[in-house]
Amino acid sequence: MRLHSLIAHLVTQRRGFVWSAIALLCAASVYILVTRLKLDSEVLNLLPSGFESVEGLKVYNRDFAQVRDLTFALVCQPDDVDKLEEFGPQFAEKLRAQPWCTRVLSGAPIETPEGIRDLQSIALPLLLNLEPAAFDETISLLKPEKIAERLHRLHSELEAGSPRPQIELGLDPLGVIAPALKPFASNAAIEEDQPLASRDRTMRVFLTVTNQPTIGAIDCQKLMQEVKAFQANAHEGWDGGPLQILVTGRSAYVAEISLSMRHDIVVTLLGSIFLVGGVFYIGFHRWLPLIGMGLTLLLCCLVALATGLLIFHQLNMVTIGFCAILIGLGVDFAILVFGRYQQARDEGIDHQAAISEAVKGLGKAIFFGALTTAVGFMALMLAGSQGFTQLGVLIALGISFAGIFMMTVFFLFLPRKSSAPRKDWMFAMVKNYVRWTVRRPAPMLWISTPLLLILTAIAFSPKPPIIFDVSTHSMEPKRSDAGYALKTIMAKMPSRWEPVIGIVRTADPQQSHDYWQKVAAHWNDLQVAGKIKSFSTPAALALSPRRLQTNREKLRTIDFVAARTAFDSAIASEGFSRETFDSAFVLLDQLNGAATLPGELPDWRTQLPQKSSWWFLVDRYFAHDPLLTTGFVTTNEPVATQEQKEMLRRELPVEGVPMVLSGWSFTLTDLVPWSHRQLILISALMAVFDATLLALLYRDWRLWLIQVATLTMAVCAMIASMKLLQLPLNLLNVLAFRLVLAIGVDYGIYVLLVWQKARQLDHDVAGVVKPVILAGLTAICGFGSLGIANNPTLAGLGYACALGLFWSLAATIFFTLPAAAAAEPRSWREESLKPRIPHPENV
């Protein structure tokens, strides 16, 4: 028994067996989904792996606590600046009181008493880390005569009315803290490259560190629920007028992206179902097949997701587009099969024979259609992106299952008794078009060919240019509060553009110290030369065990008893209060202890109080592993061009220091050549695959040439449309070109395979052209429904693919069909248009 007859026999005579197999398959799939379903919301997994900048960004987001920062901004009108200054301290205190807030930075730490006290507590390791010459000069200030001389000078300046001595007496009466902090000062001035207030004073920024356990989607959503509640109530007790409160940060973005993806799942799926179902019903006016098609597609999705989980163990949330895309593509097979089945039933053929006829007539076309589409989506694996690899494999699996289930399971939902044939206005129009096109192909070719050639010329023309968006905004949700907050902050504080980060991993603390000393010196030369705007490194905080040990030995030459006695005497003789200098006596005791006792390398995370504002500096430079550190370079302009990126990649590294350069803007700019390769090389490989497959399939050079020309002009028309409509390409929707090549070729395959076997063109070809039109419309609707997604990656992919499939369908109907008719001998066309005599097997 042939395959088409076997399928017809099973779905009509062995229905119980088939239903049992389906129930078992569903149960196994549901079990896998319930027990193994894990979703990955990591946006960076959408970017291709294998790029140093991408891997560096993942390391930075995973290992550095700074990614848990939230940035709040208070914004007021120009007339309300005084109100903002008044409300700012109150707002900072309210932030500190929040249970989810660990610490707040509302101003330069050195300007607060707590910041000065914390700075004094870390002075000792910074002092011991000074270079030998600087350390010798500094500890010489501990000689008794130097101590007495310093206090006398400060006292004299104080009596002369100078405010500066008062600050020195409070912070550094011995004079040893200032030299210790000097290397640290350039990095401590956070205000210089990351200001906390706009120049017009209409915005103040508050940096906060949260206590969320992870940066995962669920934890970020929980945190942002509390943050939103705080935003809504932060004005309570304030009657000074309205102030806008904005918040942005990694957690805010993750929460928005994950929630928008959940929204996209529902909206795109429902939109795709509604549009696809509407097209199907308009084409056939049948409810039961429509329901059967939906349930069969649901089975395809279920089995494909379960299989995907077995392969990947965890699925990225970008695969939310999977269901909407699969519905738009998988329904093609149902429309084709049902169109041929319904045509056979309208001709009086019984249920089982009609199934056999549908499978026999379109089985080969559906097989090759599923093959080309699956290969096209499997080609997403070549992108090197984990998220898109999963998307490609899942849709390839879903399409394969759809091809199988639509030629088997779908028939279980079709009634044995056929209702009376209805007047099919659409089929009548298609039949008249086919008859006219086959008899006189020239008029349609004179219309379609120039139009497609004009669009092809526009595609190759440099004007209008195609828009290529590589900004960070192309990756964020369309409606993003966090994105709006960031744009507002950047507009008010243009100097706050994102720096380039240099990540260095070392084997031990000494190596970390040596590396950053070299990097700081090199970057300083670049700044002096005007190649970068500014930089900051952990050079002052990266302690040298070798230098600490050397300087400890030098401390043993100091007579701390004499220094303490001289300090005490000088305080008394100058008339100061001894209690004012308690911190200085503590420092003398610490220095004495450091000289006499062996000390371990201090850990900054234990040196500072948990609420200290200086933690922002530690978190900025040091990962959870203190041997993983990072420095920051602020460029003269935001990184946006290949020339900028190449200059930075050439100039910033230091010989002998293994450094990874990264940052959002730097990384996205780094990926532009990759996206160009995706657009050209991979699409070219897909085109070669299509051309080879068509040659083997048709074995007719005329039909092969027609199909290749159709695909070429359809893709060019897609590019031209994106230019004219000003739809941008981004780093990921360039993948649409290979998908259009994979899917668009199917329409020509469906038409030309029937064309080669047709015994009566107006009957056989029209019978497949109508389903092809409906299939194309449903695929366009499936991809078009992604346009309403809040995720710009899916939306951009949806728009591009919908345009490409529209032109593929239009080119197939208005160019491929008349071109095939023009290529055939006239006598054959006239013979094939004669009334069809039913075949004995079909009676």
mmCIF file of C-alpha atoms in Angstrom, residues 445-617:
data_model
loop_
_atom_site.group_PDB
_atom_site.id
_atom_site.type_symbol
_atom_site.label_atom_id
_atom_site.label_comp_id
_atom_site.label_asym_id
_atom_site.label_seq_id
_atom_site.Cartn_x
_atom_site.Cartn_y
_atom_site.Cartn_z
ATOM 1 C CA LEU A 445 4.541 40.170 -17.505
ATOM 2 C CA TRP A 446 4.603 43.678 -18.992
ATOM 3 C CA ILE A 447 3.057 44.950 -15.737
ATOM 4 C CA SER A 448 4.860 42.902 -13.082
ATOM 5 C CA THR A 449 8.364 42.703 -14.571
ATOM 6 C CA PRO A 450 9.018 46.472 -14.862
ATOM 7 C CA LEU A 451 7.635 47.031 -11.346
ATOM 8 C CA LEU A 452 9.877 44.366 -9.846
ATOM 9 C CA LEU A 453 12.874 45.624 -11.817
ATOM 10 C CA ILE A 454 12.289 49.197 -10.598
ATOM 11 C CA LEU A 455 12.181 47.968 -6.998
ATOM 12 C CA THR A 456 15.345 45.961 -7.647
ATOM 13 C CA ALA A 457 17.065 49.107 -8.903
ATOM 14 C CA ILE A 458 15.960 50.985 -5.780
ATOM 15 C CA ALA A 459 17.341 48.162 -3.631
ATOM 16 C CA PHE A 460 20.785 48.479 -5.232
ATOM 17 C CA SER A 461 20.730 52.273 -5.382
ATOM 18 C CA PRO A 462 22.637 54.136 -2.625
ATOM 19 C CA LYS A 463 19.706 56.558 -2.351
ATOM 20 C CA PRO A 464 17.536 56.350 -0.416
ATOM 21 C CA PRO A 465 19.879 54.598 2.011
ATOM 22 C CA ILE A 466 18.714 51.723 4.124
ATOM 23 C CA ILE A 467 18.644 52.663 7.788
ATOM 24 C CA PHE A 468 20.915 50.595 10.021
ATOM 25 C CA ASP A 469 20.208 51.073 13.716
ATOM 26 C CA VAL A 470 22.983 49.874 16.043
ATOM 27 C CA SER A 471 22.022 51.999 19.045
ATOM 28 C CA THR A 472 21.283 50.481 22.431
ATOM 29 C CA HIS A 473 17.692 51.682 22.034
ATOM 30 C CA SER A 474 17.158 49.113 19.264
ATOM 31 C CA MET A 475 17.358 46.414 21.947
ATOM 32 C CA GLU A 476 15.029 47.882 24.569
ATOM 33 C CA PRO A 477 11.213 47.624 24.706
ATOM 34 C CA LYS A 478 9.249 50.142 22.643
ATOM 35 C CA ARG A 479 7.404 51.474 25.677
ATOM 36 C CA SER A 480 10.011 51.544 28.411
ATOM 37 C CA ASP A 481 9.909 53.699 31.537
ATOM 38 C CA ALA A 482 13.532 52.763 32.226
ATOM 39 C CA GLY A 483 14.490 53.741 28.677
ATOM 40 C CA TYR A 484 12.660 57.065 28.981
ATOM 41 C CA ALA A 485 14.413 57.765 32.284
ATOM 42 C CA LEU A 486 17.819 57.009 30.742
ATOM 43 C CA LYS A 487 17.141 59.223 27.715
ATOM 44 C CA THR A 488 16.041 62.064 29.983
ATOM 45 C CA ILE A 489 19.163 61.756 32.134
ATOM 46 C CA MET A 490 21.393 61.619 29.059
ATOM 47 C CA ALA A 491 19.671 64.693 27.600
ATOM 48 C CA LYS A 492 20.129 66.670 30.821
ATOM 49 C CA MET A 493 23.640 65.380 31.440
ATOM 50 C CA PRO A 494 25.243 64.736 28.038
ATOM 51 C CA SER A 495 28.600 63.994 29.670
ATOM 52 C CA ARG A 496 27.093 60.829 31.200
ATOM 53 C CA TRP A 497 27.270 58.740 28.052
ATOM 54 C CA GLU A 498 28.214 55.152 28.572
ATOM 55 C CA PRO A 499 31.960 54.567 29.030
ATOM 56 C CA VAL A 500 34.018 51.804 27.475
ATOM 57 C CA ILE A 501 34.968 49.253 30.093
ATOM 58 C CA GLY A 502 38.241 47.356 30.272
ATOM 59 C CA ILE A 503 38.054 44.106 32.241
ATOM 60 C CA VAL A 504 41.217 42.539 33.642
ATOM 61 C CA ARG A 505 41.442 39.172 35.400
ATOM 62 C CA THR A 506 44.662 38.442 37.315
ATOM 63 C CA ALA A 507 46.241 35.515 39.151
ATOM 64 C CA ASP A 508 47.150 37.356 42.376
ATOM 65 C CA PRO A 509 46.920 40.841 43.990
ATOM 66 C CA GLN A 510 50.476 41.790 43.019
ATOM 67 C CA GLN A 511 49.761 41.114 39.377
ATOM 68 C CA SER A 512 46.545 43.150 39.620
ATOM 69 C CA HIS A 513 48.501 46.074 41.081
ATOM 70 C CA ASP A 514 51.231 45.886 38.419
ATOM 71 C CA TYR A 515 48.758 45.631 35.543
ATOM 72 C CA TRP A 516 46.665 48.620 36.616
ATOM 73 C CA GLN A 517 49.728 50.781 37.232
ATOM 74 C CA LYS A 518 50.700 50.197 33.592
ATOM 75 C CA VAL A 519 47.138 50.766 32.343
ATOM 76 C CA ALA A 520 46.686 53.997 34.345
ATOM 77 C CA ALA A 521 49.951 55.414 32.990
ATOM 78 C CA HIS A 522 49.049 54.496 29.408
ATOM 79 C CA TRP A 523 45.517 55.884 29.617
ATOM 80 C CA ASN A 524 46.858 59.071 31.149
ATOM 81 C CA ASP A 525 49.070 59.523 28.072
ATOM 82 C CA LEU A 526 46.003 59.011 25.848
ATOM 83 C CA GLN A 527 44.088 61.622 27.813
ATOM 84 C CA VAL A 528 46.928 64.123 27.524
ATOM 85 C CA ALA A 529 47.069 63.438 23.780
ATOM 86 C CA GLY A 530 43.324 64.152 23.515
ATOM 87 C CA LYS A 531 42.411 60.661 22.301
ATOM 88 C CA ILE A 532 40.051 60.048 25.244
ATOM 89 C CA LYS A 533 38.107 62.434 27.434
ATOM 90 C CA SER A 534 38.793 60.900 30.849
ATOM 91 C CA PHE A 535 39.360 57.582 32.594
ATOM 92 C CA SER A 536 39.189 55.961 35.993
ATOM 93 C CA THR A 537 40.901 52.792 37.193
ATOM 94 C CA PRO A 538 41.308 50.786 40.401
ATOM 95 C CA ALA A 539 45.066 51.524 40.356
ATOM 96 C CA ALA A 540 44.944 53.291 43.730
ATOM 97 C CA LEU A 541 42.829 50.529 45.293
ATOM 98 C CA ALA A 542 44.730 47.594 43.774
ATOM 99 C CA LEU A 543 47.150 47.026 46.665
ATOM 100 C CA SER A 544 50.657 45.648 46.170
ATOM 101 C CA PRO A 545 51.625 42.973 48.767
ATOM 102 C CA ARG A 546 55.288 43.547 47.930
ATOM 103 C CA ARG A 547 55.057 47.302 48.449
ATOM 104 C CA LEU A 548 53.015 46.912 51.646
ATOM 105 C CA GLN A 549 55.669 44.639 53.123
ATOM 106 C CA THR A 550 58.487 47.023 52.180
ATOM 107 C CA ASN A 551 56.709 50.012 53.665
ATOM 108 C CA ARG A 552 55.853 48.095 56.858
ATOM 109 C CA GLU A 553 59.539 47.540 57.391
ATOM 110 C CA LYS A 554 60.191 51.265 56.945
ATOM 111 C CA LEU A 555 57.609 52.042 59.634
ATOM 112 C CA ARG A 556 59.818 50.256 62.157
ATOM 113 C CA THR A 557 62.259 53.180 61.940
ATOM 114 C CA ILE A 558 59.630 55.521 63.364
ATOM 115 C CA ASP A 559 59.554 56.201 67.118
ATOM 116 C CA PHE A 560 55.801 56.186 67.617
ATOM 117 C CA VAL A 561 56.091 56.862 71.357
ATOM 118 C CA ALA A 562 57.974 60.085 70.619
ATOM 119 C CA ALA A 563 55.528 60.980 67.838
ATOM 120 C CA ARG A 564 52.540 60.444 70.142
ATOM 121 C CA THR A 565 54.161 62.529 72.931
ATOM 122 C CA ALA A 566 55.031 65.342 70.513
ATOM 123 C CA PHE A 567 51.506 65.344 69.101
ATOM 124 C CA ASP A 568 50.004 65.497 72.584
ATOM 125 C CA SER A 569 52.297 68.359 73.586
ATOM 126 C CA ALA A 570 51.622 70.326 70.392
ATOM 127 C CA ILE A 571 47.861 70.030 70.926
ATOM 128 C CA ALA A 572 48.208 71.409 74.428
ATOM 129 C CA SER A 573 50.598 74.226 73.497
ATOM 130 C CA GLU A 574 48.410 75.403 70.616
ATOM 131 C CA GLY A 575 45.295 75.339 72.783
ATOM 132 C CA PHE A 576 43.352 72.706 70.841
ATOM 133 C CA SER A 577 40.925 70.223 72.382
ATOM 134 C CA ARG A 578 42.418 66.724 72.566
ATOM 135 C CA GLU A 579 39.073 65.018 71.827
ATOM 136 C CA THR A 580 39.047 66.674 68.414
ATOM 137 C CA PHE A 581 42.072 64.618 67.374
ATOM 138 C CA ASP A 582 40.956 61.150 68.543
ATOM 139 C CA SER A 583 41.044 59.847 64.952
ATOM 140 C CA ALA A 584 44.699 60.938 64.618
ATOM 141 C CA PHE A 585 45.690 59.044 67.790
ATOM 142 C CA VAL A 586 43.871 55.986 66.421
ATOM 143 C CA LEU A 587 45.865 56.297 63.175
ATOM 144 C CA LEU A 588 49.146 56.470 65.142
ATOM 145 C CA ASP A 589 48.192 53.275 66.966
ATOM 146 C CA GLN A 590 47.329 51.607 63.636
ATOM 147 C CA LEU A 591 50.647 52.620 62.114
ATOM 148 C CA ASN A 592 52.493 51.306 65.175
ATOM 149 C CA GLY A 593 50.610 48.032 64.933
ATOM 150 C CA ALA A 594 51.317 47.757 61.208
ATOM 151 C CA ALA A 595 55.029 48.179 61.932
ATOM 152 C CA THR A 596 55.213 45.544 64.651
ATOM 153 C CA LEU A 597 52.635 42.931 63.612
ATOM 154 C CA PRO A 598 52.486 40.931 60.361
ATOM 155 C CA GLY A 599 49.436 42.100 58.437
ATOM 156 C CA GLU A 600 47.257 40.471 55.815
ATOM 157 C CA LEU A 601 46.255 42.223 52.633
ATOM 158 C CA PRO A 602 43.129 44.232 53.557
ATOM 159 C CA ASP A 603 39.809 43.513 51.846
ATOM 160 C CA TRP A 604 37.982 46.707 50.900
ATOM 161 C CA ARG A 605 34.657 44.991 51.486
ATOM 162 C CA THR A 606 35.522 44.556 55.180
ATOM 163 C CA GLN A 607 37.244 47.929 55.610
ATOM 164 C CA LEU A 608 34.160 50.034 54.871
ATOM 165 C CA PRO A 609 30.776 50.111 56.686
ATOM 166 C CA GLN A 610 27.939 48.592 54.693
ATOM 167 C CA LYS A 611 26.151 51.942 54.398
ATOM 168 C CA SER A 612 29.265 53.827 53.282
ATOM 169 C CA SER A 613 28.949 55.832 50.056
ATOM 170 C CA TRP A 614 32.498 54.807 49.162
ATOM 171 C CA TRP A 615 31.122 51.345 48.418
ATOM 172 C CA PHE A 616 30.012 52.715 45.052
ATOM 173 C CA LEU A 617 33.676 53.098 44.193
#
